[in-house]
PDB file of C-alpha atoms in Angstrom:
ATOM      1  CA  MET A   1      31.848  71.295  34.567  1.00 55.00           C
ATOM      2  CA  ILE A   2      31.506  71.697  38.307  1.00 57.00           C
ATOM      3  CA  ASP A   3      27.723  71.121  38.070  1.00 70.00           C
ATOM      4  CA  TYR A   4      28.331  67.881  36.187  1.00 71.00           C
ATOM      5  CA  GLU A   5      30.696  66.627  38.858  1.00 72.00           C
ATOM      6  CA  GLU A   6      28.251  67.603  41.588  1.00 69.00           C
ATOM      7  CA  LYS A   7      25.455  65.801  39.810  1.00 68.00           C
ATOM      8  CA  ARG A   8      27.510  62.613  39.525  1.00 69.00           C
ATOM      9  CA  SER A   9      28.442  62.830  43.187  1.00 68.00           C
ATOM     10  CA  GLU A  10      24.842  63.273  44.243  1.00 65.00           C
ATOM     11  CA  THR A  11      23.718  60.361  42.105  1.00 63.00           C
ATOM     12  CA  ARG A  12      26.446  58.167  43.565  1.00 64.00           C
ATOM     13  CA  HIS A  13      25.366  59.094  47.113  1.00 64.00           C
ATOM     14  CA  ARG A  14      21.716  58.382  46.358  1.00 61.00           C
ATOM     15  CA  MET A  15      22.463  55.012  44.775  1.00 63.00           C
ATOM     16  CA  GLY A  16      24.821  54.229  47.632  1.00 71.00           C
ATOM     17  CA  PHE A  17      21.894  54.671  50.012  1.00 73.00           C
ATOM     18  CA  MET A  18      19.201  53.023  47.925  1.00 78.00           C
ATOM     19  CA  THR A  19      21.039  49.979  46.608  1.00 84.00           C
ATOM     20  CA  PRO A  20      21.422  48.091  49.916  1.00 85.00           C
ATOM     21  CA  LEU A  21      17.846  48.946  50.797  1.00 83.00           C
ATOM     22  CA  LEU A  22      16.627  47.679  47.455  1.00 84.00           C
ATOM     23  CA  VAL A  23      18.630  44.472  47.790  1.00 87.00           C
ATOM     24  CA  PHE A  24      17.273  43.943  51.297  1.00 87.00           C
ATOM     25  CA  VAL A  25      13.673  44.427  50.245  1.00 85.00           C
ATOM     26  CA  LEU A  26      14.047  42.167  47.221  1.00 87.00           C
ATOM     27  CA  ALA A  27      15.667  39.482  49.369  1.00 90.00           C
ATOM     28  CA  PHE A  28      12.839  39.822  51.889  1.00 89.00           C
ATOM     29  CA  VAL A  29      10.202  39.472  49.174  1.00 87.00           C
ATOM     30  CA  ALA A  30      11.994  36.397  47.838  1.00 90.00           C
ATOM     31  CA  CYS A  31      11.993  34.854  51.338  1.00 90.00           C
ATOM     32  CA  CYS A  32       8.294  35.655  51.693  1.00 88.00           C
ATOM     33  CA  GLY A  33       7.698  33.885  48.402  1.00 89.00           C
ATOM     34  CA  VAL A  34       9.549  30.805  49.606  1.00 91.00           C
ATOM     35  CA  ILE A  35       7.595  30.771  52.877  1.00 90.00           C
ATOM     36  CA  ALA A  36       4.319  31.188  50.992  1.00 88.00           C
ATOM     37  CA  CYS A  37       5.262  28.158  48.864  1.00 91.00           C
ATOM     38  CA  VAL A  38       5.915  26.188  52.055  1.00 91.00           C
ATOM     39  CA  PHE A  39       2.484  27.205  53.403  1.00 89.00           C
ATOM     40  CA  LEU A  40       0.864  26.149  50.148  1.00 89.00           C
ATOM     41  CA  ARG A  41       2.611  22.773  50.223  1.00 92.00           C
ATOM     42  CA  ALA A  42       1.536  22.295  53.864  1.00 90.00           C
ATOM     43  CA  ALA A  43      -2.087  22.995  52.899  1.00 89.00           C
ATOM     44  CA  VAL A  44      -1.882  20.481  50.053  1.00 91.00           C
ATOM     45  CA  ILE A  45      -0.410  17.807  52.339  1.00 91.00           C
ATOM     46  CA  SER A  46      -3.087  18.503  54.945  1.00 89.00           C
ATOM     47  CA  ASP A  47      -5.808  18.071  52.304  1.00 88.00           C
ATOM     48  CA  GLU A  48      -4.266  14.805  51.113  1.00 90.00           C
ATOM     49  CA  ALA A  49      -4.104  13.501  54.689  1.00 89.00           C
ATOM     50  CA  ALA A  50      -7.757  14.422  55.259  1.00 88.00           C
ATOM     51  CA  ARG A  51      -8.767  12.641  52.050  1.00 90.00           C
ATOM     52  CA  GLU A  52      -6.827   9.506  52.977  1.00 91.00           C
ATOM     53  CA  SER A  53      -8.334   9.443  56.467  1.00 89.00           C
ATOM     54  CA  ALA A  54     -11.812   9.817  55.023  1.00 90.00           C
ATOM     55  CA  GLY A  55     -11.159   7.113  52.418  1.00 92.00           C
ATOM     56  CA  ILE A  56      -9.964   4.680  55.066  1.00 91.00           C
ATOM     57  CA  ALA A  57     -12.940   5.408  57.336  1.00 90.00           C
ATOM     58  CA  LEU A  58     -15.456   4.999  54.510  1.00 92.00           C
ATOM     59  CA  CYS A  59     -13.879   1.753  53.274  1.00 93.00           C
ATOM     60  CA  ARG A  60     -13.724   0.373  56.791  1.00 92.00           C
ATOM     61  CA  SER A  61     -17.398   1.073  57.460  1.00 91.00           C
ATOM     62  CA  ALA A  62     -18.405  -0.488  54.152  1.00 93.00           C
ATOM     63  CA  ALA A  63     -16.255  -3.535  54.956  1.00 92.00           C
ATOM     64  CA  GLU A  64     -17.996  -3.936  58.312  1.00 91.00           C
ATOM     65  CA  GLU A  65     -21.380  -3.851  56.579  1.00 91.00           C
ATOM     66  CA  PHE A  66     -20.109  -6.399  54.048  1.00 91.00           C
ATOM     67  CA  ARG A  67     -18.977  -8.724  56.834  1.00 89.00           C
ATOM     68  CA  ALA A  68     -22.385  -8.378  58.477  1.00 88.00           C
ATOM     69  CA  GLY A  69     -23.977  -9.803  55.359  1.00 87.00           C
ATOM     70  CA  GLU A  70     -25.188  -6.543  53.827  1.00 88.00           C
ATOM     71  CA  ILE A  71     -23.546  -7.254  50.504  1.00 89.00           C
ATOM     72  CA  PRO A  72     -24.138  -4.650  47.767  1.00 91.00           C
ATOM     73  CA  GLU A  73     -24.526  -5.336  44.074  1.00 91.00           C
ATOM     74  CA  ASN A  74     -21.352  -5.662  42.026  1.00 92.00           C
ATOM     75  CA  GLY A  75     -20.217  -2.176  41.008  1.00 92.00           C
ATOM     76  CA  GLU A  76     -22.618  -0.402  43.349  1.00 93.00           C
ATOM     77  CA  LYS A  77     -21.586   3.088  44.402  1.00 94.00           C
ATOM     78  CA  ALA A  78     -22.335   5.047  47.557  1.00 93.00           C
ATOM     79  CA  TYR A  79     -21.841   8.813  47.736  1.00 94.00           C
ATOM     80  CA  PHE A  80     -20.679  10.959  50.657  1.00 92.00           C
ATOM     81  CA  THR A  81     -20.133  14.638  51.371  1.00 91.00           C
ATOM     82  CA  LYS A  82     -16.825  16.114  52.547  1.00 87.00           C
ATOM     83  CA  ASP A  83     -17.996  15.472  56.132  1.00 84.00           C
ATOM     84  CA  MET A  84     -18.552  11.789  55.263  1.00 86.00           C
ATOM     85  CA  ALA A  85     -22.326  12.026  55.485  1.00 86.00           C
ATOM     86  CA  SER A  86     -24.418  10.105  52.947  1.00 88.00           C
ATOM     87  CA  CYS A  87     -25.689  12.224  50.101  1.00 90.00           C
ATOM     88  CA  ALA A  88     -26.876  12.201  46.507  1.00 91.00           C
ATOM     89  CA  GLU A  89     -24.466  11.891  43.601  1.00 91.00           C
ATOM     90  CA  ALA A  90     -24.735  15.574  42.750  1.00 92.00           C
ATOM     91  CA  ASP A  91     -23.468  16.681  46.185  1.00 91.00           C
ATOM     92  CA  ALA A  92     -20.799  14.028  46.572  1.00 92.00           C
ATOM     93  CA  TYR A  93     -17.191  14.775  47.499  1.00 93.00           C
ATOM     94  CA  TYR A  94     -16.272  11.100  47.971  1.00 94.00           C
ATOM     95  CA  TYR A  95     -17.745   7.892  46.682  1.00 94.00           C
ATOM     96  CA  ILE A  96     -17.028   4.234  47.267  1.00 94.00           C
ATOM     97  CA  GLU A  97     -17.422   1.484  44.715  1.00 95.00           C
ATOM     98  CA  THR A  98     -17.719  -2.187  45.642  1.00 95.00           C
ATOM     99  CA  GLU A  99     -16.739  -4.998  43.302  1.00 95.00           C
ATOM    100  CA  VAL A 100     -18.266  -8.278  44.446  1.00 94.00           C
ATOM    101  CA  THR A 101     -17.488 -11.813  43.355  1.00 92.00           C
ATOM    102  CA  ALA A 102     -19.231 -14.878  44.723  1.00 90.00           C
ATOM    103  CA  ALA A 103     -18.020 -18.484  44.899  1.00 88.00           C
ATOM    104  CA  GLU A 104     -20.749 -21.024  45.609  1.00 87.00           C
ATOM    105  CA  THR A 105     -19.895 -23.996  47.791  1.00 82.00           C
ATOM    106  CA  GLU A 106     -21.951 -26.959  48.934  1.00 83.00           C
ATOM    107  CA  THR A 107     -22.827 -25.369  52.236  1.00 84.00           C
ATOM    108  CA  GLY A 108     -23.052 -21.737  51.271  1.00 86.00           C
ATOM    109  CA  ALA A 109     -21.413 -18.927  49.328  1.00 87.00           C
ATOM    110  CA  LEU A 110     -18.135 -17.093  49.858  1.00 89.00           C
ATOM    111  CA  TYR A 111     -18.397 -13.462  48.833  1.00 90.00           C
ATOM    112  CA  ALA A 112     -15.242 -11.474  48.126  1.00 92.00           C
ATOM    113  CA  GLY A 113     -15.402  -7.724  47.832  1.00 93.00           C
ATOM    114  CA  LYS A 114     -13.002  -4.996  46.839  1.00 95.00           C
ATOM    115  CA  ILE A 115     -14.091  -1.648  48.266  1.00 95.00           C
ATOM    116  CA  THR A 116     -12.444   1.399  46.723  1.00 95.00           C
ATOM    117  CA  ALA A 117     -12.819   4.999  47.806  1.00 95.00           C
ATOM    118  CA  TYR A 118     -12.516   7.834  45.266  1.00 94.00           C
ATOM    119  CA  THR A 119     -12.745  11.597  45.234  1.00 93.00           C
ATOM    120  CA  ALA A 120     -15.882  12.476  43.303  1.00 91.00           C
ATOM    121  CA  GLY A 121     -14.545  15.396  41.293  1.00 85.00           C
ATOM    122  CA  GLN A 122     -11.387  13.822  39.896  1.00 86.00           C
ATOM    123  CA  ASP A 123     -12.324  10.107  40.201  1.00 88.00           C
ATOM    124  CA  LYS A 124      -8.988   9.647  41.898  1.00 90.00           C
ATOM    125  CA  GLU A 125      -8.533   6.497  43.966  1.00 93.00           C
ATOM    126  CA  ILE A 126      -7.805   7.185  47.625  1.00 93.00           C
ATOM    127  CA  TYR A 127      -7.848   3.798  49.310  1.00 93.00           C
ATOM    128  CA  ALA A 128      -8.890   0.207  48.593  1.00 94.00           C
ATOM    129  CA  LEU A 129      -9.776  -2.623  50.930  1.00 90.00           C
ATOM    130  CA  ASN A 130     -10.455  -6.329  50.342  1.00 93.00           C
ATOM    131  CA  VAL A 131     -13.060  -8.119  52.427  1.00 91.00           C
ATOM    132  CA  ARG A 132     -14.634 -11.583  52.520  1.00 89.00           C
ATOM    133  CA  CYS A 133     -17.879 -12.874  53.906  1.00 88.00           C
ATOM    134  CA  TYR A 134     -19.174 -16.418  54.087  1.00 86.00           C
ATOM    135  CA  GLN A 135     -22.891 -16.879  54.079  1.00 83.00           C
ATOM    136  CA  PRO A 136     -24.121 -20.387  54.811  1.00 82.00           C
ATOM    137  CA  LYS A 137     -27.198 -21.771  53.066  1.00 78.00           C
ATOM    138  CA  GLU A 138     -30.370 -21.865  55.105  1.00 75.00           C
ATOM    139  CA  GLY A 139     -30.542 -24.963  57.228  1.00 68.00           C
ATOM    140  CA  THR A 140     -26.759 -25.347  57.341  1.00 59.00           C
ATOM    141  CA  PRO A 141     -25.245 -25.036  60.840  1.00 56.00           C
TER     142      PRO A 141
ATOM    143  CA  MET B   1      13.971  73.721  41.177  1.00 48.00           C
ATOM    144  CA  THR B   2      15.632  70.407  40.456  1.00 55.00           C
ATOM    145  CA  GLU B   3      16.502  69.774  44.128  1.00 60.00           C
ATOM    146  CA  PRO B   4      12.904  69.255  45.345  1.00 62.00           C
ATOM    147  CA  LYS B   5      12.259  66.995  42.326  1.00 62.00           C
ATOM    148  CA  LYS B   6      15.238  64.778  43.246  1.00 63.00           C
ATOM    149  CA  ARG B   7      14.084  64.586  46.871  1.00 66.00           C
ATOM    150  CA  ASN B   8      10.546  63.745  45.724  1.00 77.00           C
ATOM    151  CA  SER B   9      11.695  60.879  43.491  1.00 81.00           C
ATOM    152  CA  THR B  10      13.886  59.450  46.260  1.00 80.00           C
ATOM    153  CA  SER B  11      11.034  59.713  48.766  1.00 84.00           C
ATOM    154  CA  LEU B  12       8.685  58.059  46.314  1.00 87.00           C
ATOM    155  CA  MET B  13      11.075  55.152  45.759  1.00 84.00           C
ATOM    156  CA  LEU B  14      11.495  54.731  49.500  1.00 84.00           C
ATOM    157  CA  LEU B  15       7.761  54.778  49.965  1.00 87.00           C
ATOM    158  CA  LEU B  16       7.289  52.141  47.276  1.00 87.00           C
ATOM    159  CA  LEU B  17       9.929  49.920  48.822  1.00 85.00           C
ATOM    160  CA  TYR B  18       8.346  50.161  52.253  1.00 86.00           C
ATOM    161  CA  ALA B  19       4.921  49.491  50.748  1.00 89.00           C
ATOM    162  CA  LEU B  20       6.329  46.391  49.061  1.00 87.00           C
ATOM    163  CA  LEU B  21       7.795  45.282  52.380  1.00 88.00           C
ATOM    164  CA  ILE B  22       4.537  45.805  54.257  1.00 89.00           C
ATOM    165  CA  ALA B  23       2.499  44.125  51.519  1.00 90.00           C
ATOM    166  CA  SER B  24       4.770  41.054  51.622  1.00 88.00           C
ATOM    167  CA  LEU B  25       4.449  40.888  55.395  1.00 89.00           C
ATOM    168  CA  LEU B  26       0.681  41.236  55.178  1.00 90.00           C
ATOM    169  CA  VAL B  27       0.299  38.505  52.543  1.00 88.00           C
ATOM    170  CA  LEU B  28       2.543  36.183  54.536  1.00 89.00           C
ATOM    171  CA  THR B  29       0.647  36.808  57.753  1.00 91.00           C
ATOM    172  CA  LEU B  30      -2.734  36.263  56.093  1.00 91.00           C
ATOM    173  CA  ALA B  31      -1.546  33.059  54.400  1.00 89.00           C
ATOM    174  CA  GLY B  32      -0.123  31.751  57.673  1.00 91.00           C
ATOM    175  CA  ALA B  33      -3.288  32.587  59.612  1.00 92.00           C
ATOM    176  CA  ARG B  34      -5.474  30.942  56.967  1.00 90.00           C
ATOM    177  CA  LEU B  35      -3.322  27.817  56.976  1.00 89.00           C
ATOM    178  CA  TYR B  36      -3.372  27.626  60.773  1.00 90.00           C
ATOM    179  CA  SER B  37      -7.154  28.033  60.866  1.00 91.00           C
ATOM    180  CA  ASP B  38      -7.683  25.311  58.240  1.00 88.00           C
ATOM    181  CA  THR B  39      -5.284  22.969  60.032  1.00 87.00           C
ATOM    182  CA  MET B  40      -7.076  23.455  63.344  1.00 89.00           C
ATOM    183  CA  ASP B  41     -10.461  22.782  61.719  1.00 86.00           C
ATOM    184  CA  ALA B  42      -9.097  19.638  60.075  1.00 83.00           C
ATOM    185  CA  ARG B  43      -7.604  18.508  63.382  1.00 84.00           C
ATOM    186  CA  ASP B  44     -10.943  18.948  65.166  1.00 82.00           C
ATOM    187  CA  ALA B  45     -12.794  17.052  62.440  1.00 80.00           C
ATOM    188  CA  HIS B  46     -10.283  14.194  62.534  1.00 81.00           C
ATOM    189  CA  ALA B  47     -10.363  14.054  66.311  1.00 79.00           C
ATOM    190  CA  LYS B  48     -14.137  13.797  66.203  1.00 77.00           C
ATOM    191  CA  GLN B  49     -14.018  11.067  63.593  1.00 78.00           C
ATOM    192  CA  ARG B  50     -11.307   9.147  65.460  1.00 78.00           C
ATOM    193  CA  SER B  51     -12.963   9.461  68.833  1.00 77.00           C
ATOM    194  CA  ALA B  52     -16.582   9.008  67.902  1.00 79.00           C
ATOM    195  CA  LEU B  53     -16.328   6.450  65.125  1.00 85.00           C
ATOM    196  CA  SER B  54     -12.991   4.653  65.022  1.00 87.00           C
ATOM    197  CA  TYR B  55     -12.868   4.280  68.784  1.00 87.00           C
ATOM    198  CA  ILE B  56     -16.288   2.652  68.911  1.00 87.00           C
ATOM    199  CA  GLN B  57     -15.431   0.423  65.925  1.00 87.00           C
ATOM    200  CA  SER B  58     -12.239  -0.755  67.633  1.00 87.00           C
ATOM    201  CA  GLN B  59     -13.926  -1.301  70.999  1.00 86.00           C
ATOM    202  CA  THR B  60     -16.741  -3.229  69.338  1.00 86.00           C
ATOM    203  CA  ALA B  61     -14.293  -5.477  67.523  1.00 83.00           C
ATOM    204  CA  ALA B  62     -12.436  -6.126  70.764  1.00 81.00           C
ATOM    205  CA  CYS B  63     -15.410  -6.864  72.982  1.00 79.00           C
ATOM    206  CA  GLY B  64     -15.816 -10.457  71.850  1.00 72.00           C
ATOM    207  CA  GLY B  65     -19.071 -10.712  69.930  1.00 75.00           C
ATOM    208  CA  LYS B  66     -22.679  -9.660  69.586  1.00 74.00           C
ATOM    209  CA  GLY B  67     -23.592 -11.138  72.938  1.00 81.00           C
ATOM    210  CA  ASN B  68     -21.472  -8.549  74.716  1.00 85.00           C
ATOM    211  CA  ILE B  69     -23.067  -5.545  73.060  1.00 89.00           C
ATOM    212  CA  ARG B  70     -26.352  -3.926  73.927  1.00 89.00           C
ATOM    213  CA  LEU B  71     -28.049  -0.582  73.487  1.00 91.00           C
ATOM    214  CA  ILE B  72     -29.763   1.135  76.376  1.00 92.00           C
ATOM    215  CA  ASP B  73     -31.309   4.555  76.891  1.00 92.00           C
ATOM    216  CA  GLY B  74     -28.688   7.139  77.764  1.00 91.00           C
ATOM    217  CA  PRO B  75     -29.242  10.632  79.159  1.00 91.00           C
ATOM    218  CA  GLU B  76     -29.544  12.171  75.660  1.00 91.00           C
ATOM    219  CA  GLY B  77     -30.206   9.285  73.299  1.00 91.00           C
ATOM    220  CA  PRO B  78     -28.913   5.742  72.994  1.00 93.00           C
ATOM    221  CA  ALA B  79     -25.933   4.425  74.917  1.00 94.00           C
ATOM    222  CA  VAL B  80     -23.706   1.727  73.452  1.00 93.00           C
ATOM    223  CA  CYS B  81     -22.710  -0.770  76.154  1.00 93.00           C
ATOM    224  CA  LEU B  82     -19.714  -3.028  75.484  1.00 90.00           C
ATOM    225  CA  ARG B  83     -19.301  -5.680  78.126  1.00 88.00           C
ATOM    226  CA  GLU B  84     -15.898  -6.984  79.146  1.00 84.00           C
ATOM    227  CA  PRO B  85     -15.723 -10.703  78.303  1.00 79.00           C
ATOM    228  CA  GLU B  86     -16.425 -12.895  81.344  1.00 79.00           C
ATOM    229  CA  SER B  87     -16.926  -9.906  83.563  1.00 81.00           C
ATOM    230  CA  ASP B  88     -19.651  -7.805  85.148  1.00 87.00           C
ATOM    231  CA  PHE B  89     -18.207  -4.562  83.895  1.00 89.00           C
ATOM    232  CA  GLU B  90     -19.000  -2.725  80.713  1.00 91.00           C
ATOM    233  CA  THR B  91     -17.922   0.388  78.818  1.00 91.00           C
ATOM    234  CA  ARG B  92     -20.815   2.723  78.083  1.00 93.00           C
ATOM    235  CA  ILE B  93     -20.567   5.319  75.344  1.00 93.00           C
ATOM    236  CA  TYR B  94     -23.234   8.009  75.122  1.00 93.00           C
ATOM    237  CA  LEU B  95     -23.927  11.646  74.418  1.00 93.00           C
ATOM    238  CA  TYR B  96     -24.200  14.097  77.286  1.00 93.00           C
ATOM    239  CA  GLU B  97     -24.063  17.896  77.240  1.00 93.00           C
ATOM    240  CA  ASN B  98     -22.758  18.192  73.647  1.00 91.00           C
ATOM    241  CA  ALA B  99     -19.956  15.699  74.203  1.00 91.00           C
ATOM    242  CA  LEU B 100     -19.456  12.005  73.625  1.00 91.00           C
ATOM    243  CA  ARG B 101     -18.579  10.390  76.914  1.00 92.00           C
ATOM    244  CA  THR B 102     -17.348   6.993  78.023  1.00 92.00           C
ATOM    245  CA  GLU B 103     -18.126   5.448  81.372  1.00 92.00           C
ATOM    246  CA  PHE B 104     -16.780   2.212  82.810  1.00 91.00           C
ATOM    247  CA  SER B 105     -19.082   0.692  85.396  1.00 90.00           C
ATOM    248  CA  ARG B 106     -20.909  -2.437  86.502  1.00 90.00           C
ATOM    249  CA  VAL B 107     -23.580  -3.824  84.230  1.00 90.00           C
ATOM    250  CA  THR B 108     -26.236  -3.373  86.897  1.00 90.00           C
ATOM    251  CA  ALA B 109     -25.288   0.215  87.801  1.00 90.00           C
ATOM    252  CA  GLU B 110     -27.258   3.235  86.580  1.00 91.00           C
ATOM    253  CA  ILE B 111     -25.724   5.572  84.028  1.00 91.00           C
ATOM    254  CA  ASP B 112     -23.844   8.350  85.852  1.00 91.00           C
ATOM    255  CA  PRO B 113     -22.480  11.055  83.529  1.00 91.00           C
ATOM    256  CA  ASN B 114     -20.472  12.533  86.406  1.00 90.00           C
ATOM    257  CA  ASN B 115     -18.264   9.437  86.331  1.00 88.00           C
ATOM    258  CA  ALA B 116     -17.835   9.576  82.565  1.00 91.00           C
ATOM    259  CA  GLU B 117     -14.815  10.860  80.653  1.00 91.00           C
ATOM    260  CA  LYS B 118     -15.195  13.119  77.665  1.00 90.00           C
ATOM    261  CA  LEU B 119     -14.111  11.666  74.299  1.00 87.00           C
ATOM    262  CA  CYS B 120     -14.881  14.538  71.967  1.00 87.00           C
ATOM    263  CA  ASP B 121     -17.345  17.375  71.336  1.00 87.00           C
ATOM    264  CA  LEU B 122     -20.421  16.122  69.547  1.00 87.00           C
ATOM    265  CA  LYS B 123     -23.900  17.440  68.860  1.00 90.00           C
ATOM    266  CA  THR B 124     -25.812  14.320  67.765  1.00 91.00           C
ATOM    267  CA  PHE B 125     -25.246  10.630  68.386  1.00 92.00           C
ATOM    268  CA  LYS B 126     -27.339   7.700  67.228  1.00 92.00           C
ATOM    269  CA  ALA B 127     -26.747   3.968  67.369  1.00 93.00           C
ATOM    270  CA  GLU B 128     -28.608   0.982  65.941  1.00 92.00           C
ATOM    271  CA  LEU B 129     -27.882  -2.702  66.376  1.00 90.00           C
ATOM    272  CA  SER B 130     -29.318  -4.899  63.638  1.00 88.00           C
ATOM    273  CA  GLU B 131     -30.301  -8.546  63.855  1.00 85.00           C
ATOM    274  CA  SER B 132     -27.244  -9.503  61.834  1.00 84.00           C
ATOM    275  CA  GLY B 133     -24.955  -7.893  64.436  1.00 85.00           C
ATOM    276  CA  LEU B 134     -24.115  -4.708  62.547  1.00 88.00           C
ATOM    277  CA  LEU B 135     -23.752  -1.747  64.907  1.00 90.00           C
ATOM    278  CA  THR B 136     -24.393   1.459  62.958  1.00 91.00           C
ATOM    279  CA  ILE B 137     -23.240   4.672  64.613  1.00 90.00           C
ATOM    280  CA  THR B 138     -24.151   8.139  63.361  1.00 90.00           C
ATOM    281  CA  ALA B 139     -22.305  11.077  64.916  1.00 88.00           C
ATOM    282  CA  ASP B 140     -22.908  14.608  63.588  1.00 86.00           C
ATOM    283  CA  GLY B 141     -23.929  13.217  60.220  1.00 82.00           C
ATOM    284  CA  MET B 142     -20.941  10.853  59.911  1.00 84.00           C
ATOM    285  CA  THR B 143     -21.928   7.193  59.823  1.00 86.00           C
ATOM    286  CA  ALA B 144     -19.792   4.155  60.588  1.00 88.00           C
ATOM    287  CA  GLY B 145     -20.530   0.480  60.927  1.00 89.00           C
ATOM    288  CA  ALA B 146     -19.015  -2.094  63.229  1.00 89.00           C
ATOM    289  CA  TYR B 147     -19.732  -5.767  62.795  1.00 87.00           C
ATOM    290  CA  CYS B 148     -20.107  -7.856  65.911  1.00 81.00           C
ATOM    291  CA  ASP B 149     -19.982 -11.476  64.943  1.00 72.00           C
ATOM    292  CA  GLY B 150     -21.733 -14.168  66.897  1.00 59.00           C
ATOM    293  CA  GLY B 151     -20.341 -15.482  70.141  1.00 46.00           C
ATOM    294  CA  GLY B 152     -19.886 -14.188  73.647  1.00 41.00           C
ATOM    295  CA  ALA B 153     -22.550 -14.123  76.267  1.00 37.00           C
ATOM    296  CA  ALA B 154     -24.646 -11.259  77.570  1.00 35.00           C
TER     297      ALA B 154
END
């Protein structure tokens, strides 16, 4: 009888010591999990911001070339690596597609382009830009 | 005989709890360090792209036309010279000692990298001006175009 009482007392003492410690550690692990989720979300946002910046830069450059008269074929695609260097389709991280429409006038042609940047893997649109370029006919001032 | 067993099981539980605590701290620290490193790399890449490409595109658009833009030989490759409209001063952008630099000086003055300000770290810089007025800049593999329409005077 006495041994049984002693055993219960010992168990109570041990659990009295361990329970707060266990609760503390579990709470700490839960907080670590929350912080890890925040880090993960921050990394995702950072990646999205990098993709948007790259999409804007690529579209802007293509628009400048369009305005200079270097007008691509309708639906033409150009491929770029993650560092925004030109590359082949197999190595592409981004690509831009240009849709071109032309309206002929008496003195020349007005070209309208829609330049869209995508991520190569998921074909997800990042950014789109509209641009126009007027090219006069030869001999027209 | 049962006493040492009880102490052993308590010690083992304590050890496991501490190990769990340390492992959580370690994972958190590694994740934070990795995130910080990636963010710093992304910041450097964006700064390079902003400084080397977007800056030149904006300056080119603001300089008033193809007549105010010329390419000359810089200390380590071409130098893009953007002249202030109706002025004898120009902004020169060129590569020098692994950095893109900008110098504001008279059109007739020689290039002096000691007077230049650093824009960003850069290893390679190329520039081409086409007949149609398209300025193509290539910096560390990244390429950007800036269209300079007609107008202005050299």
